[in-house]
Amino acid sequence: MTFSWTYFIGLFPQLIKYIPLSLFMAVVAMLIAVIVGGLLTLVQLYAAKPFQLLVKLYVSFFRGVPTLVLLFIVYYGLPEISPTFKGISALTAAIAGLGVKQSAYLIEIFRAGITSVDEGQIEAGETLNFSFTRIFLSIILPQAALNALPATGNTFVSLLKETSLAFTLGVTEIFADGKLLASASLRFFEVYVAVGLIYWVMIIIYTWAQKYVEDLLSKPYRRVVANVVDSDQQSSSAI
Amino acid sequence: MSLIQISNLAVQFSQHKVLKNIDLTFEEGSVTAIVGPSGSGKTTLLRTLNLLQSPSEGTVTVAGITVDAKHISKADVHKIRSQSTMVFQQFNLFKNLTALENVMSPLIYNKLAGFDEAKAIALKVLSDFGLESIADQYPVTLSGGQSQRVSIARAIVAKPKVVLFDEPTSALDPEMVSDVLTTIAQLAQQHITMVIVTHEIEFARQIANNAIFVENGEVIAQGPANKILSTKGTGRIADFVNSLENRVISTPQQTNTSEVVTPRFRLLQSGAN
Ligand SMILES: Nc1ncnc2c1ncn2[C@@H]1O[C@H](COP(=O)(O)OP(=O)(O)OP(=O)(O)O)[C@@H](O)[C@H]1O
Ligand SMILES: [Mg+2]
């Protein structure tokens, strides 16, 4: 069988219909992860020792368990032990599982973002008699968020790719749809290359957007480059 | 009663006593220079006055509020800080705020003024310091001298009774030093009580009423600045003062062959002529 360009190109209108679902899973899982991860970061940094240890355990567990196993625990396992989870949809289970796992990674990133804020910034707030909440919200958090943004954004890339695992729970997303198409046409190569390309393009666009936002937010923290370049040129032309 | 009193103060880090048996008083409106060798405990003493460092023994009283090492009350610490502010060697301007926002922050975050009023007050202080043109710049774009003057503006904007300076010019390039010293000299004339840790001995002699010499965590001498900081005497203190004097003369901008010695700061003598 040779590579069929017509078949290959014809796949895209069908496959891109599932982009919104994959993005939806990734974005909602990310929101859950940011909220849960953010709160647990505060616990790990500022709460009593036993609570800090619990968060450590949480991070260690969810980083250690393969995502696929975690999704199976949520979807097939939890309903067995608790009626609350009976009838949980595959989509909800996938989002919850991915979100929880993602939060474990974010806790590490958020913590590093907060602890890398210069101690002097906090002392300045203290000597000016700000409350700790005020120092945290107005000084630490904005600087920590900027510190943490690149690493946080990078984990979103992995998350978006991992949404393809939702097919194992029976969620029909891009990958699952590709599988169906491939087994009907038996043109596996064309289908999976097309699926791969779609993820790739989504991630290129996302990476570009992230870079744009980072540049925008870090503006206050950068010296004006143009002046430096100017004076360099002047000094070199003077020589 | 004196504005600041320290009695029987000690500060300990793990086993090591960094300050011991300190008894000091500072009068309202006075300017006090603290000098001493590196590692003698000057910064620690200043930080303790603002409770950025907790004492391990003794008491600190500022404007009638006493904090005792045995039971440090958070509320009292806040009361003391509402009267006294520290200016740091490394400026510590809030990186996420503009110069103007930095100066507005004590008014707004402590609910001492609304936004418009705070902005007007902050702009006034910045323009008194000749800094209105950089009001909207972020700290990273400011020179060291500008940064330190913005941080001084931020420290005084809420009109504290006491301002504590920890080597305010030692992180600066030599050519920036005089601007900052001039700004501090300006404040000395406004009846603000100031305590300044500094190696700028000539400056200290001119603006300080009193001087304290600290060595190995203890106050070795205290008294009128012109007496303590005199180069004439003999003994350790005079040796130390002389060593600082020599250090100043050998700063880079004065080692060139030009004979002109630029004054390190300008005292603004408003109404004196
Ligand atoms: N947080 C800390 N933990 C442990 N030791 C400390 C701490 N801060 C200061 N010290 C020690 O206390 C002593 C006094 O330090 P301090 O910074 O007060 O000295 P200094 O007189 O300000 O020195 P310099 O002129 O170099 O600034 C030093 O021996 C220092 O190592
Ligand atoms: Mg010091």
Coordinates of C-alpha atoms and ligand atoms in Angstrom, one line a residue:
Chain A
M1 CA 0.0 0.0 0.0
T2 CA 1.4 3.4 -0.9
F3 CA 0.8 6.6 1.0
S4 CA -2.5 8.1 -0.1
W5 CA -2.4 11.8 -0.1
T6 CA -6.1 12.2 -0.9
Y7 CA -7.1 9.9 2.0
F8 CA -4.6 11.7 4.2
I9 CA -5.9 15.2 3.5
G10 CA -9.5 14.0 3.6
L11 CA -8.9 12.9 7.2
F12 CA -8.4 16.4 8.6
P13 CA -12.0 17.8 8.4
Q14 CA -13.1 14.7 10.3
L15 CA -10.4 14.8 12.9
I16 CA -10.4 18.5 13.7
K17 CA -14.0 18.2 14.9
Y18 CA -12.5 16.6 18.0
I19 CA -10.0 19.4 18.8
P20 CA -12.5 21.3 21.0
L21 CA -13.0 18.2 23.1
S22 CA -9.3 17.6 23.7
L23 CA -8.8 21.3 24.4
F24 CA -11.7 21.2 26.8
M25 CA -10.3 18.3 28.7
A26 CA -6.9 19.9 28.9
V27 CA -8.1 23.3 30.0
V28 CA -10.6 22.1 32.6
A29 CA -8.0 19.6 34.0
M30 CA -5.5 22.5 34.1
L31 CA -7.9 24.8 35.9
I32 CA -8.5 22.0 38.5
A33 CA -4.8 21.5 38.8
V34 CA -4.0 25.2 39.3
I35 CA -6.7 25.6 42.0
V36 CA -5.9 22.3 43.8
G37 CA -2.2 22.7 43.3
G38 CA -2.3 26.4 44.4
L39 CA -4.1 25.6 47.6
L40 CA -1.9 22.6 48.4
T41 CA 1.2 24.7 47.8
L42 CA 0.0 27.2 50.5
V43 CA -0.5 24.2 52.8
Q44 CA 3.0 22.9 52.1
L45 CA 4.6 26.3 52.7
Y46 CA 2.6 27.8 55.5
A47 CA 0.6 25.1 57.4
A48 CA 1.5 22.9 60.3
K49 CA 4.1 20.1 59.8
P50 CA 1.7 17.2 59.6
F51 CA -0.3 18.9 56.9
Q52 CA 2.9 19.6 55.0
L53 CA 3.8 16.0 55.2
L54 CA 0.4 15.0 53.8
V55 CA 1.0 17.3 50.8
K56 CA 4.4 15.7 50.3
L57 CA 2.8 12.3 50.2
Y58 CA 0.2 13.5 47.7
V59 CA 2.9 14.9 45.4
S60 CA 5.0 11.8 45.7
F61 CA 2.0 9.4 45.0
F62 CA 0.5 11.2 42.0
R63 CA 3.9 11.8 40.4
G64 CA 4.8 8.2 40.9
V65 CA 1.7 6.5 39.5
P66 CA 1.5 6.1 35.7
T67 CA -1.3 8.3 34.3
L68 CA -3.0 5.4 32.7
V69 CA -3.2 3.5 35.9
L70 CA -4.5 6.6 37.7
L71 CA -7.3 7.1 35.1
F72 CA -8.3 3.4 35.6
I73 CA -8.3 3.9 39.4
V74 CA -10.6 6.9 39.1
Y75 CA -13.0 5.4 36.5
Y76 CA -13.1 1.7 37.3
G77 CA -11.8 1.7 40.9
L78 CA -13.5 4.5 42.8
P79 CA -17.1 3.6 42.0
E80 CA -16.4 0.2 43.6
I81 CA -15.5 1.6 47.0
S82 CA -17.8 4.6 47.1
P83 CA -21.3 5.2 45.8
T84 CA -20.5 8.9 45.3
F85 CA -18.5 7.9 42.2
K86 CA -21.1 5.5 40.7
G87 CA -22.1 6.6 37.3
I88 CA -19.2 8.9 36.9
S89 CA -18.8 9.6 33.2
A90 CA -15.6 8.7 31.3
L91 CA -15.1 12.3 30.5
T92 CA -15.4 13.5 34.1
A93 CA -13.1 10.7 35.3
A94 CA -10.5 11.5 32.6
I95 CA -10.5 15.2 33.5
A96 CA -10.4 14.6 37.3
G97 CA -7.6 12.0 36.9
L98 CA -5.5 14.3 34.7
G99 CA -6.2 17.3 36.9
V100 CA -5.1 15.6 40.1
K101 CA -2.0 14.3 38.5
Q102 CA -1.2 17.6 37.0
S103 CA -1.7 19.4 40.3
A104 CA 1.1 17.2 41.8
Y105 CA 3.5 18.6 39.3
L106 CA 2.3 22.2 39.7
I107 CA 2.8 22.1 43.5
E108 CA 6.5 21.6 43.0
I109 CA 6.6 24.4 40.4
F110 CA 4.5 26.8 42.4
R111 CA 6.6 26.2 45.5
A112 CA 9.8 26.9 43.7
G113 CA 8.2 30.1 42.2
I114 CA 7.3 31.3 45.7
T115 CA 10.5 30.5 47.4
S116 CA 12.5 32.1 44.7
V117 CA 11.0 35.5 45.4
D118 CA 13.8 37.5 47.0
E119 CA 13.6 37.6 50.8
G120 CA 14.3 41.3 50.7
Q121 CA 10.9 41.9 49.0
I122 CA 9.2 40.3 51.9
E123 CA 11.3 42.3 54.5
A124 CA 10.5 45.5 52.7
G125 CA 6.8 44.7 53.1
E126 CA 7.3 43.9 56.7
T127 CA 9.2 47.1 57.6
L128 CA 6.5 49.1 55.8
N129 CA 4.0 47.4 58.2
F130 CA 2.0 45.4 55.6
S131 CA 0.1 42.4 56.8
F132 CA 1.3 39.0 55.7
T133 CA -1.8 38.5 53.6
R134 CA -1.1 41.8 51.9
I135 CA 2.6 40.9 51.3
F136 CA 1.6 37.6 49.9
L137 CA -1.1 38.8 47.6
S138 CA 0.5 42.0 46.3
I139 CA 4.2 41.3 46.3
I140 CA 4.9 37.5 46.5
L141 CA 2.2 36.2 44.3
P142 CA 2.7 38.5 41.3
Q143 CA 6.4 37.8 41.3
A144 CA 6.0 34.1 42.0
A145 CA 3.4 33.7 39.2
L146 CA 5.9 35.2 36.7
N147 CA 8.6 32.9 38.0
A148 CA 6.4 29.9 37.6
L149 CA 4.7 30.7 34.3
P150 CA 7.2 29.1 31.9
A151 CA 7.4 25.8 33.8
T152 CA 3.6 25.8 34.4
G153 CA 3.0 26.4 30.7
N154 CA 5.3 23.6 29.7
T155 CA 3.4 21.1 31.8
F156 CA 0.3 22.1 29.9
V157 CA 1.9 20.8 26.8
S158 CA 2.3 17.3 28.4
L159 CA -1.2 17.5 29.7
L160 CA -2.7 18.3 26.2
K161 CA -0.9 15.2 24.8
E162 CA -2.0 13.1 27.7
T163 CA -5.7 13.8 27.0
S164 CA -5.2 11.2 24.3
L165 CA -5.2 8.6 27.1
A166 CA -8.9 9.3 27.7
F167 CA -9.7 7.0 24.8
T168 CA -8.8 4.1 27.1
L169 CA -11.9 5.0 29.2
G170 CA -14.0 5.2 26.1
V171 CA -14.0 9.0 25.5
T172 CA -14.1 9.7 21.8
E173 CA -11.5 12.3 21.3
I174 CA -9.0 12.9 18.4
F175 CA -7.0 9.7 19.0
A176 CA -10.0 7.5 19.6
D177 CA -11.6 8.8 16.4
G178 CA -8.4 8.2 14.6
K179 CA -8.4 4.6 15.8
L180 CA -11.9 4.1 14.5
L181 CA -11.0 5.6 11.1
A182 CA -7.8 3.5 10.9
S183 CA -9.5 0.2 11.6
A184 CA -12.1 0.9 9.0
S185 CA -9.7 1.9 6.2
L186 CA -6.7 -0.1 7.4
R187 CA -4.6 2.9 6.5
F188 CA -2.9 3.2 9.9
F189 CA 0.1 5.2 8.8
E190 CA -1.9 8.0 7.2
V191 CA -4.4 8.2 10.1
Y192 CA -1.8 8.3 12.9
V193 CA 0.4 10.7 11.1
A194 CA -2.6 13.0 10.7
V195 CA -3.5 12.6 14.4
G196 CA 0.1 13.3 15.4
L197 CA 0.2 16.4 13.2
I198 CA -2.9 17.8 14.8
Y199 CA -1.4 17.6 18.2
W200 CA 1.9 19.0 17.0
V201 CA 0.2 22.1 15.4
M202 CA -1.9 22.6 18.5
I203 CA 1.2 22.6 20.6
I204 CA 3.1 24.9 18.3
I205 CA 0.3 27.4 18.5
Y206 CA 0.0 27.1 22.2
T207 CA 3.8 27.5 22.7
W208 CA 3.7 30.6 20.7
A209 CA 0.8 32.0 22.7
Q210 CA 2.6 31.2 25.9
K211 CA 5.7 33.0 24.8
Y212 CA 3.7 36.0 23.9
V213 CA 2.0 36.1 27.3
E214 CA 5.4 35.6 29.1
D215 CA 6.9 38.5 27.2
L216 CA 4.0 40.7 28.0
L217 CA 4.0 39.9 31.7
S218 CA 7.7 40.1 32.1
K219 CA 8.0 43.6 30.5
P220 CA 8.3 45.4 33.9
Y221 CA 11.2 43.2 34.8
R222 CA 13.3 43.9 31.8
R223 CA 15.6 46.8 31.1
V224 CA 14.9 48.5 27.8
V225 CA 17.1 46.5 25.4
A226 CA 17.0 49.2 22.6
N227 CA 19.1 51.6 24.7
V228 CA 21.7 49.0 25.5
V229 CA 22.0 48.1 21.8
D230 CA 22.2 51.8 20.9
S231 CA 25.0 52.6 23.3
D232 CA 26.9 49.5 22.2
Q233 CA 26.8 50.6 18.6
Q234 CA 27.9 54.1 19.6
S235 CA 30.9 52.8 21.5
S236 CA 31.9 50.4 18.8
S237 CA 31.7 53.0 16.1
A238 CA 33.7 55.4 18.2
I239 CA 36.6 52.9 18.3
Chain B
M1 CA 11.3 60.1 77.6
S2 CA 13.5 59.1 74.7
L3 CA 11.8 58.0 71.5
I4 CA 13.7 54.7 71.3
Q5 CA 15.1 52.7 74.2
I6 CA 16.8 49.4 74.2
S7 CA 17.6 47.8 77.5
N8 CA 19.6 44.7 78.2
L9 CA 19.2 43.6 74.6
A10 CA 20.8 40.4 73.3
V11 CA 20.4 38.6 70.0
Q12 CA 21.4 35.0 69.5
F13 CA 21.6 32.8 66.4
S14 CA 21.7 29.2 67.4
Q15 CA 24.7 29.1 69.9
H16 CA 26.2 32.4 68.8
K17 CA 25.4 35.6 70.6
V18 CA 25.6 38.3 68.0
L19 CA 24.6 41.2 70.3
K20 CA 24.9 41.3 74.0
N21 CA 24.1 43.7 76.9
I22 CA 23.0 46.5 74.7
D23 CA 21.5 49.6 76.4
L24 CA 20.9 52.5 74.2
T25 CA 18.5 55.5 73.9
F26 CA 17.7 57.6 70.9
E27 CA 16.2 61.1 71.4
E28 CA 13.3 62.3 69.1
G29 CA 14.7 64.2 66.1
S30 CA 18.3 63.0 66.7
V31 CA 20.5 61.5 64.0
T32 CA 22.7 58.7 65.2
A33 CA 25.5 57.0 63.2
I34 CA 26.4 53.4 64.0
V35 CA 29.9 52.4 63.0
G36 CA 32.0 49.3 63.6
P37 CA 33.9 46.6 61.8
S38 CA 32.3 44.1 59.5
G39 CA 30.4 41.4 61.3
S40 CA 30.2 43.4 64.5
G41 CA 26.4 43.3 64.6
K42 CA 25.4 46.7 63.2
T43 CA 22.8 45.3 60.8
T44 CA 21.5 43.0 63.5
L45 CA 21.1 45.9 65.9
L46 CA 19.2 48.0 63.3
R47 CA 17.0 45.1 62.3
T48 CA 16.1 44.5 66.0
L49 CA 15.0 48.1 66.3
N50 CA 12.4 47.3 63.7
L51 CA 11.7 43.8 65.0
L52 CA 12.8 42.3 61.6
Q53 CA 15.1 40.4 64.0
S54 CA 13.6 39.2 67.2
P55 CA 15.6 39.8 70.3
S56 CA 16.5 36.9 72.5
E57 CA 16.7 38.9 75.7
G58 CA 15.8 42.4 76.8
T59 CA 13.3 45.0 75.5
V60 CA 12.9 47.4 72.6
T61 CA 10.7 50.5 73.1
V62 CA 9.7 52.7 70.3
A63 CA 7.3 55.7 70.7
G64 CA 6.0 54.2 73.9
I65 CA 5.4 50.7 72.6
T66 CA 7.5 48.1 74.3
V67 CA 8.3 44.7 73.0
D68 CA 9.9 42.2 75.4
A69 CA 11.9 39.3 74.2
K70 CA 10.0 37.0 76.5
H71 CA 6.7 37.5 74.8
I72 CA 6.7 39.3 71.5
S73 CA 3.2 40.4 70.6
K74 CA 2.5 40.7 66.9
A75 CA 0.2 43.6 67.5
D76 CA 3.0 45.6 69.2
V77 CA 5.4 44.8 66.4
H78 CA 2.9 46.3 64.0
K79 CA 2.5 49.3 66.2
I80 CA 6.3 49.8 66.3
R81 CA 6.5 49.4 62.5
S82 CA 3.8 52.0 62.0
Q83 CA 6.3 54.5 63.6
S84 CA 9.5 53.2 62.2
T85 CA 10.8 52.0 58.8
M86 CA 14.0 50.6 57.5
V87 CA 15.9 51.5 54.3
F88 CA 18.0 48.6 53.0
Q89 CA 21.4 48.4 51.5
Q90 CA 19.9 46.6 48.5
F91 CA 16.9 49.0 48.2
N92 CA 14.4 46.1 48.0
L93 CA 12.0 48.1 45.8
F94 CA 9.0 46.0 44.9
K95 CA 10.0 44.6 41.5
N96 CA 6.4 44.3 40.3
L97 CA 5.5 47.9 41.0
T98 CA 6.6 51.2 39.4
A99 CA 8.6 53.8 41.3
L100 CA 5.4 55.7 42.0
E101 CA 3.4 52.6 43.0
N102 CA 6.3 51.7 45.4
V103 CA 6.0 55.0 47.1
M104 CA 2.2 54.8 47.2
S105 CA 2.2 51.3 48.6
P106 CA 2.6 52.2 52.3
L107 CA -0.3 54.6 52.1
I108 CA -2.6 52.3 50.2
Y109 CA -1.8 48.9 51.8
N110 CA -2.0 50.4 55.3
K111 CA -5.2 52.2 54.4
L112 CA -3.8 55.6 55.3
A113 CA -5.1 57.2 52.1
G114 CA -7.3 56.5 49.1
F115 CA -5.8 56.0 45.7
D116 CA -6.0 59.6 44.4
E117 CA -4.7 61.1 47.7
A118 CA -1.9 58.5 47.9
K119 CA -0.9 59.2 44.4
A120 CA -0.8 63.0 45.0
I121 CA 1.2 62.5 48.2
A122 CA 3.7 60.1 46.6
L123 CA 4.2 62.3 43.5
K124 CA 4.9 65.2 45.9
V125 CA 7.6 63.2 47.7
L126 CA 9.1 62.0 44.4
S127 CA 9.3 65.5 43.1
D128 CA 10.8 66.8 46.3
F129 CA 13.6 64.3 45.6
G130 CA 13.8 65.3 41.9
L131 CA 12.5 61.9 40.8
E132 CA 9.2 62.8 39.1
S133 CA 10.6 61.9 35.7
I134 CA 11.1 58.3 36.6
A135 CA 7.8 57.9 38.5
D136 CA 6.4 55.4 36.0
Q137 CA 9.5 53.3 35.6
Y138 CA 9.9 49.8 37.0
P139 CA 12.8 49.3 39.5
V140 CA 14.8 47.2 37.1
T141 CA 15.2 50.3 34.8
L142 CA 16.5 52.6 37.6
S143 CA 20.1 53.3 38.5
G144 CA 21.2 52.3 42.0
G145 CA 21.1 55.9 43.2
Q146 CA 17.6 56.4 41.8
S147 CA 16.5 53.1 43.4
Q148 CA 17.8 54.0 46.8
R149 CA 16.2 57.5 46.7
V150 CA 12.8 55.9 45.6
S151 CA 13.2 53.5 48.5
I152 CA 13.8 56.4 50.9
A153 CA 10.8 58.2 49.5
R154 CA 8.8 55.0 50.1
A155 CA 10.1 54.8 53.7
I156 CA 9.1 58.4 54.6
V157 CA 5.9 58.8 52.7
A158 CA 3.7 57.7 55.6
K159 CA 5.6 60.0 57.9
P160 CA 7.1 57.6 60.4
K161 CA 8.9 59.0 63.4
V162 CA 11.9 56.9 62.9
V163 CA 13.9 55.9 59.7
L164 CA 16.6 53.3 60.0
F165 CA 19.3 53.2 57.3
D166 CA 21.5 50.1 56.8
E167 CA 24.5 51.2 54.8
P168 CA 22.3 53.0 52.3
T169 CA 25.2 53.9 49.9
S170 CA 27.4 50.8 50.0
A171 CA 25.7 49.0 47.1
L172 CA 26.1 52.1 44.9
D173 CA 28.6 53.1 42.2
P174 CA 30.8 55.9 43.6
E175 CA 29.2 58.5 41.4
M176 CA 25.7 57.8 42.8
V177 CA 26.7 58.1 46.4
S178 CA 26.4 61.9 46.8
D179 CA 22.8 62.1 45.5
V180 CA 21.7 59.6 48.1
L181 CA 23.7 61.3 50.9
T182 CA 22.2 64.6 49.9
T183 CA 18.7 63.1 50.1
I184 CA 19.4 61.8 53.6
A185 CA 20.8 65.1 54.7
Q186 CA 17.6 66.7 53.5
L187 CA 15.6 64.4 55.9
A188 CA 17.9 65.2 58.8
Q189 CA 16.5 68.7 58.7
Q190 CA 12.9 67.5 58.9
H191 CA 13.0 66.4 62.5
I192 CA 12.9 62.7 61.5
T193 CA 14.7 60.5 64.0
M194 CA 17.4 58.7 62.1
V195 CA 19.7 55.8 62.8
I196 CA 22.3 55.2 60.1
V197 CA 24.7 52.4 59.8
T198 CA 27.4 53.8 57.5
H199 CA 31.0 53.7 56.5
E200 CA 30.7 57.3 55.1
I201 CA 32.6 58.8 58.0
E202 CA 32.7 62.4 56.7
F203 CA 29.0 62.3 56.0
A204 CA 28.3 60.9 59.5
R205 CA 30.4 63.6 61.2
Q206 CA 28.4 66.3 59.4
I207 CA 24.8 65.1 59.8
A208 CA 24.9 62.9 63.0
N209 CA 24.5 64.3 66.5
N210 CA 25.5 61.0 68.1
A211 CA 27.6 58.1 67.1
I212 CA 27.8 54.5 68.4
F213 CA 30.8 52.3 67.9
V214 CA 30.0 48.6 67.9
E215 CA 32.5 45.7 68.1
N216 CA 31.9 42.0 68.7
G217 CA 28.3 42.5 69.4
E218 CA 28.8 45.1 72.1
V219 CA 28.6 48.9 72.2
I220 CA 32.2 49.9 72.9
A221 CA 31.6 53.7 72.8
Q222 CA 28.9 56.2 72.3
G223 CA 28.6 60.0 72.4
P224 CA 28.7 63.1 70.3
A225 CA 29.5 62.2 66.7
N226 CA 32.3 64.7 66.3
K227 CA 34.0 63.2 69.3
I228 CA 33.5 59.5 68.6
L229 CA 34.2 59.8 64.9
S230 CA 37.3 62.0 65.3
T231 CA 40.5 60.9 63.6
K232 CA 42.6 62.7 66.2
G233 CA 42.4 60.2 69.1
T234 CA 44.3 57.0 69.7
G235 CA 43.2 53.5 70.2
R236 CA 41.0 51.1 68.3
I237 CA 38.1 53.4 67.5
A238 CA 40.3 56.1 66.1
D239 CA 42.3 53.5 64.1
F240 CA 39.0 52.2 62.7
V241 CA 37.8 55.7 61.8
N242 CA 41.1 56.4 60.1
S243 CA 40.9 53.2 58.1
L244 CA 37.4 54.3 56.9
E245 CA 38.7 57.7 56.0
N246 CA 41.5 56.2 53.9
R247 CA 39.1 53.8 52.3
V248 CA 37.0 56.7 51.1
I249 CA 39.9 58.6 49.6
S250 CA 40.9 55.5 47.6
T251 CA 37.5 55.1 45.9
P252 CA 37.9 54.6 42.1
Q253 CA 36.6 58.0 41.0
Q254 CA 39.2 59.8 43.0
T255 CA 42.2 57.8 42.1
N256 CA 42.7 59.6 38.8
T257 CA 45.4 62.3 38.5
S258 CA 43.0 65.2 38.7
E259 CA 43.5 67.1 42.0
V260 CA 39.9 68.2 42.2
V261 CA 38.2 66.4 45.1
T262 CA 34.5 66.4 44.6
P263 CA 32.4 66.8 47.7
R264 CA 30.6 63.5 48.5
F265 CA 27.4 65.2 49.3
R266 CA 25.8 68.6 49.4
L267 CA 24.0 69.7 52.6
L268 CA 21.0 71.7 51.6
Q269 CA 21.0 74.7 54.0
S270 CA 17.6 76.2 53.3
G271 CA 17.2 79.5 55.0
A272 CA 20.7 79.4 56.4
N273 CA 22.1 82.2 54.1
Ligands
LIG1 N1 20.5 35.2 60.1 C1 21.7 35.0 60.7 N2 21.9 33.7 61.1 C2 23.1 33.4 61.7 N3 24.1 34.3 61.9 C3 23.9 35.6 61.5 C4 22.6 36.0 60.8 N4 22.7 37.3 60.6 C5 23.9 37.7 61.0 N5 24.6 36.7 61.6 C6 25.9 36.8 62.2 O1 25.9 37.9 63.1 C7 27.1 38.6 63.1 C8 26.8 40.1 62.9 O2 26.2 40.3 61.6 P1 25.7 41.7 61.1 O3 25.2 41.5 59.7 O4 24.8 42.3 62.1 O5 27.1 42.5 61.1 P2 27.4 43.9 60.5 O6 28.1 44.7 61.5 O7 26.2 44.5 59.9 O8 28.5 43.6 59.3 P3 28.7 44.3 57.9 O9 29.5 45.6 58.2 O10 29.6 43.3 57.2 O11 27.4 44.5 57.3 C9 27.9 38.0 62.0 O12 28.9 37.2 62.6 C10 27.0 37.2 61.2 O13 27.6 36.2 60.6
MG2 MG 25.6 45.0 57.9

